[in-house]
Amino acid sequence: MNSKAMKESAQYIESKLEGKPAIGLILGSGLGVLAEEIEDPIVIPYKSVPHFPESTVSGHKGQLVAGRLEGKQVIAMQGRFHFYEGYRMDQVTFPVRVMKLLGVEELLVTNAAGGINEQFEPGDLMLIEDHINNMGTNPLIGPNDEEIGPRFPDMSQAYSRELLKHARKCAEELDLSIQQGVYVGNTGPTYETGAEVKMLRTLGGDAVGMSTVPEVIVAAHMGIKVLGISCISNMAAGILDQPLSHQEVIETTERVRQDFLSFVKKIVKTLP
Ligand code: R1P
């Protein structure tokens, strides 16, 4: 954790912003389209921000978009960093640290994930109620800065119950049927084998992906309230007899674009 680098990044971004963002959004594979809904957008390419890594995955544009969404000041990451891209955990989670310095108090984390729960269908939206860190490491390993967060953070409410309740209410009002479950974070970049999916189901996982968990750990460390939404882009291996592809992931997120957009916009508009 390099607080000098964090401050330099935040200062640079702040110098470009007009308002102070209270809500952060991390937009997963194929879900970056939400940033296009931001009014009076200020676009800041990751490349231009001191100390920011670069996005290398297709479906991840690699820029920050700040402005107003449904009347609220937000800052969105159109594309995130993944451990499998070769970034260290502190790099993967660096933008969350910077968001906190910018004033973000609530973080909406989204991702494309494989469905493990056999009741799910591709295109379902799942509220993340909890996660399993299956990445074999943790972004908080290393010296701890007590001014930023505690050495041993509580993770029992990493996903805010209040925000979950709020999101469920929004879904009801939109007459949108949504799922809720446990997200398993794997490192990737391989998709899971059928045997691994079976194991993850036994362990209590409902959806699996290669992101989100490190970001949420760091957000919890700093006391940011998190709401997580997975777009079930395909059923994980072993459920259907077909190979998995990133193309399919992107196609499904495009198919559910409208539901996803109205859901997130409603959540943001009526945030408590
Ligand atoms: C695999 O298709 C990619 O989609 C998901 C996986 O984590 C992986 O990066 O992306 P996001 O989690 O960034 O949405």
PDB file of C-alpha atoms and ligand atoms in Angstrom:
ATOM      1  CA  MET A   1       0.000   0.000   0.000  1.00  0.00           C
ATOM      2  CA  ASN A   2       1.664   3.186  -1.159  1.00  0.00           C
ATOM      3  CA  SER A   3      -0.194   6.151   0.307  1.00  0.00           C
ATOM      4  CA  LYS A   4       1.935   8.698  -1.562  1.00  0.00           C
ATOM      5  CA  ALA A   5       0.976   7.144  -4.925  1.00  0.00           C
ATOM      6  CA  MET A   6      -2.668   6.978  -3.849  1.00  0.00           C
ATOM      7  CA  LYS A   7      -2.656  10.670  -2.964  1.00  0.00           C
ATOM      8  CA  GLU A   8      -0.964  11.647  -6.228  1.00  0.00           C
ATOM      9  CA  SER A   9      -3.555   9.721  -8.266  1.00  0.00           C
ATOM     10  CA  ALA A  10      -6.421  11.216  -6.282  1.00  0.00           C
ATOM     11  CA  GLN A  11      -5.046  14.744  -6.629  1.00  0.00           C
ATOM     12  CA  TYR A  12      -4.745  14.346 -10.395  1.00  0.00           C
ATOM     13  CA  ILE A  13      -8.312  13.013 -10.737  1.00  0.00           C
ATOM     14  CA  GLU A  14      -9.664  15.687  -8.387  1.00  0.00           C
ATOM     15  CA  SER A  15      -8.103  18.378 -10.547  1.00  0.00           C
ATOM     16  CA  LYS A  16     -10.237  17.149 -13.468  1.00  0.00           C
ATOM     17  CA  LEU A  17     -13.506  16.751 -11.569  1.00  0.00           C
ATOM     18  CA  GLU A  18     -16.258  19.295 -11.086  1.00  0.00           C
ATOM     19  CA  GLY A  19     -18.155  17.666  -8.189  1.00  0.00           C
ATOM     20  CA  LYS A  20     -17.153  15.329  -5.363  1.00  0.00           C
ATOM     21  CA  PRO A  21     -18.270  11.762  -6.110  1.00  0.00           C
ATOM     22  CA  ALA A  22     -19.955   9.955  -3.207  1.00  0.00           C
ATOM     23  CA  ILE A  23     -20.748   6.827  -5.207  1.00  0.00           C
ATOM     24  CA  GLY A  24     -18.218   4.667  -7.017  1.00  0.00           C
ATOM     25  CA  LEU A  25     -19.074   2.166  -9.722  1.00  0.00           C
ATOM     26  CA  ILE A  26     -16.882  -0.644 -11.007  1.00  0.00           C
ATOM     27  CA  LEU A  27     -18.233  -1.908 -14.305  1.00  0.00           C
ATOM     28  CA  GLY A  28     -17.402  -5.491 -15.197  1.00  0.00           C
ATOM     29  CA  SER A  29     -16.936  -7.296 -18.508  1.00  0.00           C
ATOM     30  CA  GLY A  30     -19.436  -6.006 -21.048  1.00  0.00           C
ATOM     31  CA  LEU A  31     -21.139  -3.815 -18.418  1.00  0.00           C
ATOM     32  CA  GLY A  32     -19.225  -0.598 -19.163  1.00  0.00           C
ATOM     33  CA  VAL A  33     -22.254   0.653 -21.081  1.00  0.00           C
ATOM     34  CA  LEU A  34     -23.627   2.064 -17.840  1.00  0.00           C
ATOM     35  CA  ALA A  35     -21.004   4.816 -17.961  1.00  0.00           C
ATOM     36  CA  GLU A  36     -22.687   6.107 -21.131  1.00  0.00           C
ATOM     37  CA  GLU A  37     -25.677   7.066 -18.976  1.00  0.00           C
ATOM     38  CA  ILE A  38     -23.588   9.499 -16.930  1.00  0.00           C
ATOM     39  CA  GLU A  39     -24.523  13.128 -17.642  1.00  0.00           C
ATOM     40  CA  ASP A  40     -21.917  15.837 -18.263  1.00  0.00           C
ATOM     41  CA  PRO A  41     -19.272  13.125 -18.262  1.00  0.00           C
ATOM     42  CA  ILE A  42     -15.651  13.831 -17.555  1.00  0.00           C
ATOM     43  CA  VAL A  43     -13.618  11.032 -19.095  1.00  0.00           C
ATOM     44  CA  ILE A  44     -10.189  10.281 -17.663  1.00  0.00           C
ATOM     45  CA  PRO A  45      -8.211   7.507 -19.410  1.00  0.00           C
ATOM     46  CA  TYR A  46      -6.350   5.256 -16.957  1.00  0.00           C
ATOM     47  CA  LYS A  47      -3.212   5.907 -19.010  1.00  0.00           C
ATOM     48  CA  SER A  48      -3.255   9.563 -18.007  1.00  0.00           C
ATOM     49  CA  VAL A  49      -3.621   8.960 -14.250  1.00  0.00           C
ATOM     50  CA  PRO A  50      -0.342   8.738 -12.334  1.00  0.00           C
ATOM     51  CA  HIS A  51       0.275   5.218 -10.929  1.00  0.00           C
ATOM     52  CA  PHE A  52      -2.848   3.701 -12.552  1.00  0.00           C
ATOM     53  CA  PRO A  53      -2.422   0.341 -14.285  1.00  0.00           C
ATOM     54  CA  GLU A  54      -3.872  -0.177 -17.796  1.00  0.00           C
ATOM     55  CA  SER A  55      -6.820  -2.353 -18.841  1.00  0.00           C
ATOM     56  CA  THR A  56      -5.767  -5.262 -21.030  1.00  0.00           C
ATOM     57  CA  VAL A  57      -9.016  -7.271 -21.273  1.00  0.00           C
ATOM     58  CA  SER A  58     -11.566  -6.883 -24.071  1.00  0.00           C
ATOM     59  CA  GLY A  59     -14.861  -5.454 -22.835  1.00  0.00           C
ATOM     60  CA  HIS A  60     -12.919  -3.229 -20.393  1.00  0.00           C
ATOM     61  CA  LYS A  61     -12.415   0.228 -21.884  1.00  0.00           C
ATOM     62  CA  GLY A  62      -9.837   1.534 -19.437  1.00  0.00           C
ATOM     63  CA  GLN A  63     -11.165   4.891 -18.334  1.00  0.00           C
ATOM     64  CA  LEU A  64     -12.807   6.687 -15.460  1.00  0.00           C
ATOM     65  CA  VAL A  65     -16.072   8.455 -16.172  1.00  0.00           C
ATOM     66  CA  ALA A  66     -17.286  10.991 -13.624  1.00  0.00           C
ATOM     67  CA  GLY A  67     -20.451  13.058 -13.596  1.00  0.00           C
ATOM     68  CA  ARG A  68     -24.097  12.839 -12.590  1.00  0.00           C
ATOM     69  CA  LEU A  69     -26.150   9.654 -12.699  1.00  0.00           C
ATOM     70  CA  GLU A  70     -29.791  10.046 -11.739  1.00  0.00           C
ATOM     71  CA  GLY A  71     -28.916  13.273  -9.954  1.00  0.00           C
ATOM     72  CA  LYS A  72     -26.041  11.775  -7.908  1.00  0.00           C
ATOM     73  CA  GLN A  73     -22.337  12.530  -8.305  1.00  0.00           C
ATOM     74  CA  VAL A  74     -20.631   9.303  -9.335  1.00  0.00           C
ATOM     75  CA  ILE A  75     -17.290   8.073 -10.578  1.00  0.00           C
ATOM     76  CA  ALA A  76     -17.256   4.926 -12.676  1.00  0.00           C
ATOM     77  CA  MET A  77     -14.469   2.601 -13.706  1.00  0.00           C
ATOM     78  CA  GLN A  78     -15.186   1.533 -17.253  1.00  0.00           C
ATOM     79  CA  GLY A  79     -13.039  -1.545 -16.946  1.00  0.00           C
ATOM     80  CA  ARG A  80     -11.195  -3.043 -14.002  1.00  0.00           C
ATOM     81  CA  PHE A  81      -7.882  -4.736 -13.277  1.00  0.00           C
ATOM     82  CA  HIS A  82      -7.630  -8.468 -12.731  1.00  0.00           C
ATOM     83  CA  PHE A  83      -5.003 -10.502 -10.895  1.00  0.00           C
ATOM     84  CA  TYR A  84      -4.597 -12.773 -13.953  1.00  0.00           C
ATOM     85  CA  GLU A  85      -3.467  -9.781 -16.038  1.00  0.00           C
ATOM     86  CA  GLY A  86      -0.286 -10.021 -14.013  1.00  0.00           C
ATOM     87  CA  TYR A  87      -1.012  -7.110 -11.699  1.00  0.00           C
ATOM     88  CA  ARG A  88      -0.189  -7.376  -8.020  1.00  0.00           C
ATOM     89  CA  MET A  89      -3.126  -7.332  -5.621  1.00  0.00           C
ATOM     90  CA  ASP A  90      -2.282  -3.783  -4.533  1.00  0.00           C
ATOM     91  CA  GLN A  91      -2.473  -2.704  -8.187  1.00  0.00           C
ATOM     92  CA  VAL A  92      -5.762  -4.566  -8.768  1.00  0.00           C
ATOM     93  CA  THR A  93      -7.313  -2.737  -5.821  1.00  0.00           C
ATOM     94  CA  PHE A  94      -5.510   0.601  -6.206  1.00  0.00           C
ATOM     95  CA  PRO A  95      -8.516   2.413  -7.776  1.00  0.00           C
ATOM     96  CA  VAL A  96     -10.711   1.519  -4.790  1.00  0.00           C
ATOM     97  CA  ARG A  97      -8.149   3.141  -2.478  1.00  0.00           C
ATOM     98  CA  VAL A  98      -8.130   6.217  -4.699  1.00  0.00           C
ATOM     99  CA  MET A  99     -11.940   6.354  -4.813  1.00  0.00           C
ATOM    100  CA  LYS A 100     -11.997   6.525  -1.016  1.00  0.00           C
ATOM    101  CA  LEU A 101      -9.653   9.524  -1.110  1.00  0.00           C
ATOM    102  CA  LEU A 102     -11.973  11.168  -3.637  1.00  0.00           C
ATOM    103  CA  GLY A 103     -14.840  10.901  -1.156  1.00  0.00           C
ATOM    104  CA  VAL A 104     -16.569   7.687  -2.256  1.00  0.00           C
ATOM    105  CA  GLU A 105     -18.624   6.180   0.561  1.00  0.00           C
ATOM    106  CA  GLU A 106     -20.684   3.657  -1.371  1.00  0.00           C
ATOM    107  CA  LEU A 107     -19.352   1.319  -4.019  1.00  0.00           C
ATOM    108  CA  LEU A 108     -21.383  -0.548  -6.575  1.00  0.00           C
ATOM    109  CA  VAL A 109     -19.309  -3.443  -7.879  1.00  0.00           C
ATOM    110  CA  THR A 110     -20.478  -5.338 -10.943  1.00  0.00           C
ATOM    111  CA  ASN A 111     -19.151  -8.321 -12.824  1.00  0.00           C
ATOM    112  CA  ALA A 112     -19.919 -10.986 -15.374  1.00  0.00           C
ATOM    113  CA  ALA A 113     -19.938 -14.394 -13.671  1.00  0.00           C
ATOM    114  CA  GLY A 114     -20.585 -18.027 -14.423  1.00  0.00           C
ATOM    115  CA  GLY A 115     -23.657 -19.539 -12.803  1.00  0.00           C
ATOM    116  CA  ILE A 116     -22.907 -22.406 -10.406  1.00  0.00           C
ATOM    117  CA  ASN A 117     -26.387 -22.574  -8.906  1.00  0.00           C
ATOM    118  CA  GLU A 118     -28.427 -24.826 -11.179  1.00  0.00           C
ATOM    119  CA  GLN A 119     -31.545 -22.717 -10.623  1.00  0.00           C
ATOM    120  CA  PHE A 120     -29.855 -19.794 -12.386  1.00  0.00           C
ATOM    121  CA  GLU A 121     -30.071 -18.984 -16.083  1.00  0.00           C
ATOM    122  CA  PRO A 122     -27.739 -16.982 -18.297  1.00  0.00           C
ATOM    123  CA  GLY A 123     -28.905 -13.377 -18.247  1.00  0.00           C
ATOM    124  CA  ASP A 124     -29.963 -13.472 -14.586  1.00  0.00           C
ATOM    125  CA  LEU A 125     -28.791 -10.652 -12.330  1.00  0.00           C
ATOM    126  CA  MET A 126     -27.555 -11.820  -8.932  1.00  0.00           C
ATOM    127  CA  LEU A 127     -27.139  -9.641  -5.874  1.00  0.00           C
ATOM    128  CA  ILE A 128     -23.970 -10.704  -4.087  1.00  0.00           C
ATOM    129  CA  GLU A 129     -24.767 -11.456  -0.474  1.00  0.00           C
ATOM    130  CA  ASP A 130     -21.333 -12.804   0.391  1.00  0.00           C
ATOM    131  CA  HIS A 131     -18.178 -14.084  -1.249  1.00  0.00           C
ATOM    132  CA  ILE A 132     -15.596 -16.849  -1.015  1.00  0.00           C
ATOM    133  CA  ASN A 133     -12.025 -15.735  -1.581  1.00  0.00           C
ATOM    134  CA  ASN A 134     -10.595 -18.622  -3.587  1.00  0.00           C
ATOM    135  CA  MET A 135      -7.687 -16.624  -4.987  1.00  0.00           C
ATOM    136  CA  GLY A 136      -5.064 -18.032  -2.658  1.00  0.00           C
ATOM    137  CA  THR A 137      -3.971 -14.567  -1.585  1.00  0.00           C
ATOM    138  CA  ASN A 138      -5.350 -11.391  -0.046  1.00  0.00           C
ATOM    139  CA  PRO A 139      -4.855  -7.742  -1.044  1.00  0.00           C
ATOM    140  CA  LEU A 140      -4.242  -6.774   2.598  1.00  0.00           C
ATOM    141  CA  ILE A 141      -1.139  -8.959   2.980  1.00  0.00           C
ATOM    142  CA  GLY A 142       1.800  -6.733   3.905  1.00  0.00           C
ATOM    143  CA  PRO A 143       2.291  -3.824   6.289  1.00  0.00           C
ATOM    144  CA  ASN A 144      -0.946  -2.230   7.458  1.00  0.00           C
ATOM    145  CA  ASP A 145      -1.557   1.493   7.716  1.00  0.00           C
ATOM    146  CA  GLU A 146      -3.856   1.894  10.741  1.00  0.00           C
ATOM    147  CA  GLU A 147      -4.886   5.324   9.484  1.00  0.00           C
ATOM    148  CA  ILE A 148      -6.444   3.655   6.440  1.00  0.00           C
ATOM    149  CA  GLY A 149      -8.005   0.612   8.087  1.00  0.00           C
ATOM    150  CA  PRO A 150      -7.570  -2.051  10.773  1.00  0.00           C
ATOM    151  CA  ARG A 151      -5.074  -4.933  10.612  1.00  0.00           C
ATOM    152  CA  PHE A 152      -7.851  -7.505  10.966  1.00  0.00           C
ATOM    153  CA  PRO A 153     -10.952  -6.171   9.209  1.00  0.00           C
ATOM    154  CA  ASP A 154     -14.365  -7.662   9.869  1.00  0.00           C
ATOM    155  CA  MET A 155     -15.831  -9.226   6.729  1.00  0.00           C
ATOM    156  CA  SER A 156     -19.181 -10.315   8.162  1.00  0.00           C
ATOM    157  CA  GLN A 157     -20.908  -7.337   6.551  1.00  0.00           C
ATOM    158  CA  ALA A 158     -18.644  -6.725   3.586  1.00  0.00           C
ATOM    159  CA  TYR A 159     -21.801  -6.519   1.466  1.00  0.00           C
ATOM    160  CA  SER A 160     -23.983  -3.903   3.127  1.00  0.00           C
ATOM    161  CA  ARG A 161     -27.267  -5.391   4.364  1.00  0.00           C
ATOM    162  CA  GLU A 162     -28.864  -1.989   4.038  1.00  0.00           C
ATOM    163  CA  LEU A 163     -27.840  -1.710   0.370  1.00  0.00           C
ATOM    164  CA  LEU A 164     -28.951  -5.288  -0.319  1.00  0.00           C
ATOM    165  CA  LYS A 165     -32.365  -4.502   1.124  1.00  0.00           C
ATOM    166  CA  HIS A 166     -32.513  -1.332  -0.937  1.00  0.00           C
ATOM    167  CA  ALA A 167     -31.581  -3.191  -4.139  1.00  0.00           C
ATOM    168  CA  ARG A 168     -34.195  -5.885  -3.518  1.00  0.00           C
ATOM    169  CA  LYS A 169     -36.830  -3.186  -3.071  1.00  0.00           C
ATOM    170  CA  CYS A 170     -35.755  -1.518  -6.338  1.00  0.00           C
ATOM    171  CA  ALA A 171     -36.005  -4.856  -8.181  1.00  0.00           C
ATOM    172  CA  GLU A 172     -39.497  -5.398  -6.792  1.00  0.00           C
ATOM    173  CA  GLU A 173     -40.607  -1.955  -7.880  1.00  0.00           C
ATOM    174  CA  LEU A 174     -39.245  -2.602 -11.369  1.00  0.00           C
ATOM    175  CA  ASP A 175     -40.891  -6.012 -11.386  1.00  0.00           C
ATOM    176  CA  LEU A 176     -37.465  -7.448 -12.123  1.00  0.00           C
ATOM    177  CA  SER A 177     -36.797 -10.976 -11.031  1.00  0.00           C
ATOM    178  CA  ILE A 178     -33.334 -11.181  -9.481  1.00  0.00           C
ATOM    179  CA  GLN A 179     -31.226 -13.840  -7.809  1.00  0.00           C
ATOM    180  CA  GLN A 180     -29.135 -13.548  -4.679  1.00  0.00           C
ATOM    181  CA  GLY A 181     -26.131 -15.613  -3.731  1.00  0.00           C
ATOM    182  CA  VAL A 182     -22.465 -16.182  -2.982  1.00  0.00           C
ATOM    183  CA  TYR A 183     -19.786 -15.117  -5.479  1.00  0.00           C
ATOM    184  CA  VAL A 184     -16.608 -17.169  -5.632  1.00  0.00           C
ATOM    185  CA  GLY A 185     -13.490 -15.277  -6.709  1.00  0.00           C
ATOM    186  CA  ASN A 186     -10.969 -17.427  -8.600  1.00  0.00           C
ATOM    187  CA  THR A 187      -7.750 -16.120 -10.096  1.00  0.00           C
ATOM    188  CA  GLY A 188      -8.471 -17.248 -13.674  1.00  0.00           C
ATOM    189  CA  PRO A 189      -7.569 -16.819 -16.468  1.00  0.00           C
ATOM    190  CA  THR A 190      -8.766 -20.374 -17.149  1.00  0.00           C
ATOM    191  CA  TYR A 191     -12.449 -20.975 -16.737  1.00  0.00           C
ATOM    192  CA  GLU A 192     -13.239 -23.635 -14.147  1.00  0.00           C
ATOM    193  CA  THR A 193     -13.342 -27.351 -14.879  1.00  0.00           C
ATOM    194  CA  GLY A 194     -16.553 -29.295 -14.310  1.00  0.00           C
ATOM    195  CA  ALA A 195     -15.011 -30.877 -11.210  1.00  0.00           C
ATOM    196  CA  GLU A 196     -14.037 -27.476  -9.812  1.00  0.00           C
ATOM    197  CA  VAL A 197     -17.550 -26.150 -10.349  1.00  0.00           C
ATOM    198  CA  LYS A 198     -18.948 -29.156  -8.513  1.00  0.00           C
ATOM    199  CA  MET A 199     -16.551 -28.460  -5.642  1.00  0.00           C
ATOM    200  CA  LEU A 200     -17.479 -24.763  -5.531  1.00  0.00           C
ATOM    201  CA  ARG A 201     -21.179 -25.663  -5.434  1.00  0.00           C
ATOM    202  CA  THR A 202     -20.531 -28.004  -2.513  1.00  0.00           C
ATOM    203  CA  LEU A 203     -18.687 -25.170  -0.763  1.00  0.00           C
ATOM    204  CA  GLY A 204     -21.689 -22.869  -1.101  1.00  0.00           C
ATOM    205  CA  GLY A 205     -20.907 -20.858  -4.229  1.00  0.00           C
ATOM    206  CA  ASP A 206     -23.679 -19.664  -6.546  1.00  0.00           C
ATOM    207  CA  ALA A 207     -21.606 -17.801  -9.138  1.00  0.00           C
ATOM    208  CA  VAL A 208     -17.928 -17.716 -10.045  1.00  0.00           C
ATOM    209  CA  GLY A 209     -15.656 -15.114 -11.612  1.00  0.00           C
ATOM    210  CA  MET A 210     -12.125 -13.713 -11.593  1.00  0.00           C
ATOM    211  CA  SER A 211     -12.594 -10.312  -9.970  1.00  0.00           C
ATOM    212  CA  THR A 212     -14.557  -8.388  -7.313  1.00  0.00           C
ATOM    213  CA  VAL A 213     -13.299 -10.189  -4.185  1.00  0.00           C
ATOM    214  CA  PRO A 214     -10.043  -8.165  -3.856  1.00  0.00           C
ATOM    215  CA  GLU A 215     -11.900  -4.890  -4.483  1.00  0.00           C
ATOM    216  CA  VAL A 216     -14.515  -5.719  -1.847  1.00  0.00           C
ATOM    217  CA  ILE A 217     -11.871  -6.720   0.713  1.00  0.00           C
ATOM    218  CA  VAL A 218     -10.134  -3.371   0.262  1.00  0.00           C
ATOM    219  CA  ALA A 219     -13.448  -1.489   0.396  1.00  0.00           C
ATOM    220  CA  ALA A 220     -14.326  -3.293   3.655  1.00  0.00           C
ATOM    221  CA  HIS A 221     -10.876  -2.413   5.027  1.00  0.00           C
ATOM    222  CA  MET A 222     -11.655   1.274   4.480  1.00  0.00           C
ATOM    223  CA  GLY A 223     -15.276   1.172   5.660  1.00  0.00           C
ATOM    224  CA  ILE A 224     -16.841   1.713   2.219  1.00  0.00           C
ATOM    225  CA  LYS A 225     -20.349   0.269   1.902  1.00  0.00           C
ATOM    226  CA  VAL A 226     -20.564  -2.215  -0.957  1.00  0.00           C
ATOM    227  CA  LEU A 227     -23.347  -3.459  -3.178  1.00  0.00           C
ATOM    228  CA  GLY A 228     -22.353  -6.235  -5.585  1.00  0.00           C
ATOM    229  CA  ILE A 229     -24.219  -7.322  -8.709  1.00  0.00           C
ATOM    230  CA  SER A 230     -23.230 -10.256 -10.905  1.00  0.00           C
ATOM    231  CA  CYS A 231     -24.586 -10.702 -14.370  1.00  0.00           C
ATOM    232  CA  ILE A 232     -24.804 -14.461 -14.903  1.00  0.00           C
ATOM    233  CA  SER A 233     -23.297 -14.576 -18.358  1.00  0.00           C
ATOM    234  CA  ASN A 234     -23.201 -18.335 -18.822  1.00  0.00           C
ATOM    235  CA  MET A 235     -23.585 -21.484 -16.797  1.00  0.00           C
ATOM    236  CA  ALA A 236     -20.238 -22.640 -15.386  1.00  0.00           C
ATOM    237  CA  ALA A 237     -18.599 -25.790 -16.781  1.00  0.00           C
ATOM    238  CA  GLY A 238     -20.236 -29.146 -16.215  1.00  0.00           C
ATOM    239  CA  ILE A 239     -23.806 -27.806 -16.236  1.00  0.00           C
ATOM    240  CA  LEU A 240     -24.329 -27.477 -19.979  1.00  0.00           C
ATOM    241  CA  ASP A 241     -22.342 -29.508 -22.462  1.00  0.00           C
ATOM    242  CA  GLN A 242     -20.717 -26.563 -24.211  1.00  0.00           C
ATOM    243  CA  PRO A 243     -17.350 -24.803 -24.006  1.00  0.00           C
ATOM    244  CA  LEU A 244     -17.090 -21.412 -22.305  1.00  0.00           C
ATOM    245  CA  SER A 245     -15.900 -18.299 -24.099  1.00  0.00           C
ATOM    246  CA  HIS A 246     -15.368 -14.629 -23.322  1.00  0.00           C
ATOM    247  CA  GLN A 247     -17.368 -13.857 -26.486  1.00  0.00           C
ATOM    248  CA  GLU A 248     -20.410 -15.517 -24.917  1.00  0.00           C
ATOM    249  CA  VAL A 249     -19.848 -13.531 -21.720  1.00  0.00           C
ATOM    250  CA  ILE A 250     -19.913 -10.259 -23.658  1.00  0.00           C
ATOM    251  CA  GLU A 251     -22.949 -11.329 -25.731  1.00  0.00           C
ATOM    252  CA  THR A 252     -25.011 -12.151 -22.648  1.00  0.00           C
ATOM    253  CA  THR A 253     -24.168  -8.859 -20.945  1.00  0.00           C
ATOM    254  CA  GLU A 254     -25.338  -7.083 -24.120  1.00  0.00           C
ATOM    255  CA  ARG A 255     -28.601  -9.038 -24.039  1.00  0.00           C
ATOM    256  CA  VAL A 256     -29.409  -7.993 -20.463  1.00  0.00           C
ATOM    257  CA  ARG A 257     -28.190  -4.436 -20.966  1.00  0.00           C
ATOM    258  CA  GLN A 258     -31.634  -2.859 -20.513  1.00  0.00           C
ATOM    259  CA  ASP A 259     -32.480  -4.677 -17.272  1.00  0.00           C
ATOM    260  CA  PHE A 260     -29.018  -3.991 -15.913  1.00  0.00           C
ATOM    261  CA  LEU A 261     -29.199  -0.296 -16.770  1.00  0.00           C
ATOM    262  CA  SER A 262     -32.659   0.278 -15.320  1.00  0.00           C
ATOM    263  CA  PHE A 263     -31.788  -1.691 -12.184  1.00  0.00           C
ATOM    264  CA  VAL A 264     -28.572   0.190 -11.432  1.00  0.00           C
ATOM    265  CA  LYS A 265     -30.094   3.566 -12.282  1.00  0.00           C
ATOM    266  CA  LYS A 266     -33.022   2.939  -9.962  1.00  0.00           C
ATOM    267  CA  ILE A 267     -30.661   1.819  -7.177  1.00  0.00           C
ATOM    268  CA  VAL A 268     -28.532   4.954  -7.544  1.00  0.00           C
ATOM    269  CA  LYS A 269     -31.501   7.306  -7.839  1.00  0.00           C
ATOM    270  CA  THR A 270     -33.130   6.109  -4.635  1.00  0.00           C
ATOM    271  CA  LEU A 271     -30.029   5.315  -2.569  1.00  0.00           C
ATOM    272  CA  PRO A 272     -30.747   5.856   1.133  1.00  0.00           C
TER     273      PRO A 272
HETATM  274  C1  R1P B   1     -13.978 -13.871 -18.279  1.00  0.00           C
HETATM  275  O1  R1P B   1     -14.879 -13.961 -19.330  1.00  0.00           O
HETATM  276  C2  R1P B   1     -13.854 -12.467 -17.734  1.00  0.00           C
HETATM  277  O2  R1P B   1     -15.179 -11.986 -17.391  1.00  0.00           O
HETATM  278  C3  R1P B   1     -15.245 -11.648 -16.015  1.00  0.00           C
HETATM  279  C4  R1P B   1     -14.167 -12.542 -15.394  1.00  0.00           C
HETATM  280  O3  R1P B   1     -13.759 -12.096 -14.120  1.00  0.00           O
HETATM  281  C5  R1P B   1     -13.070 -12.480 -16.420  1.00  0.00           C
HETATM  282  O4  R1P B   1     -12.310 -11.318 -16.311  1.00  0.00           O
HETATM  283  O5  R1P B   1     -14.910 -10.281 -15.937  1.00  0.00           O
HETATM  284  P1  R1P B   1     -15.308  -9.269 -14.757  1.00  0.00           P
HETATM  285  O6  R1P B   1     -15.283 -10.026 -13.485  1.00  0.00           O
HETATM  286  O7  R1P B   1     -14.308  -8.184 -14.813  1.00  0.00           O
HETATM  287  O8  R1P B   1     -16.718  -8.774 -15.078  1.00  0.00           O
END
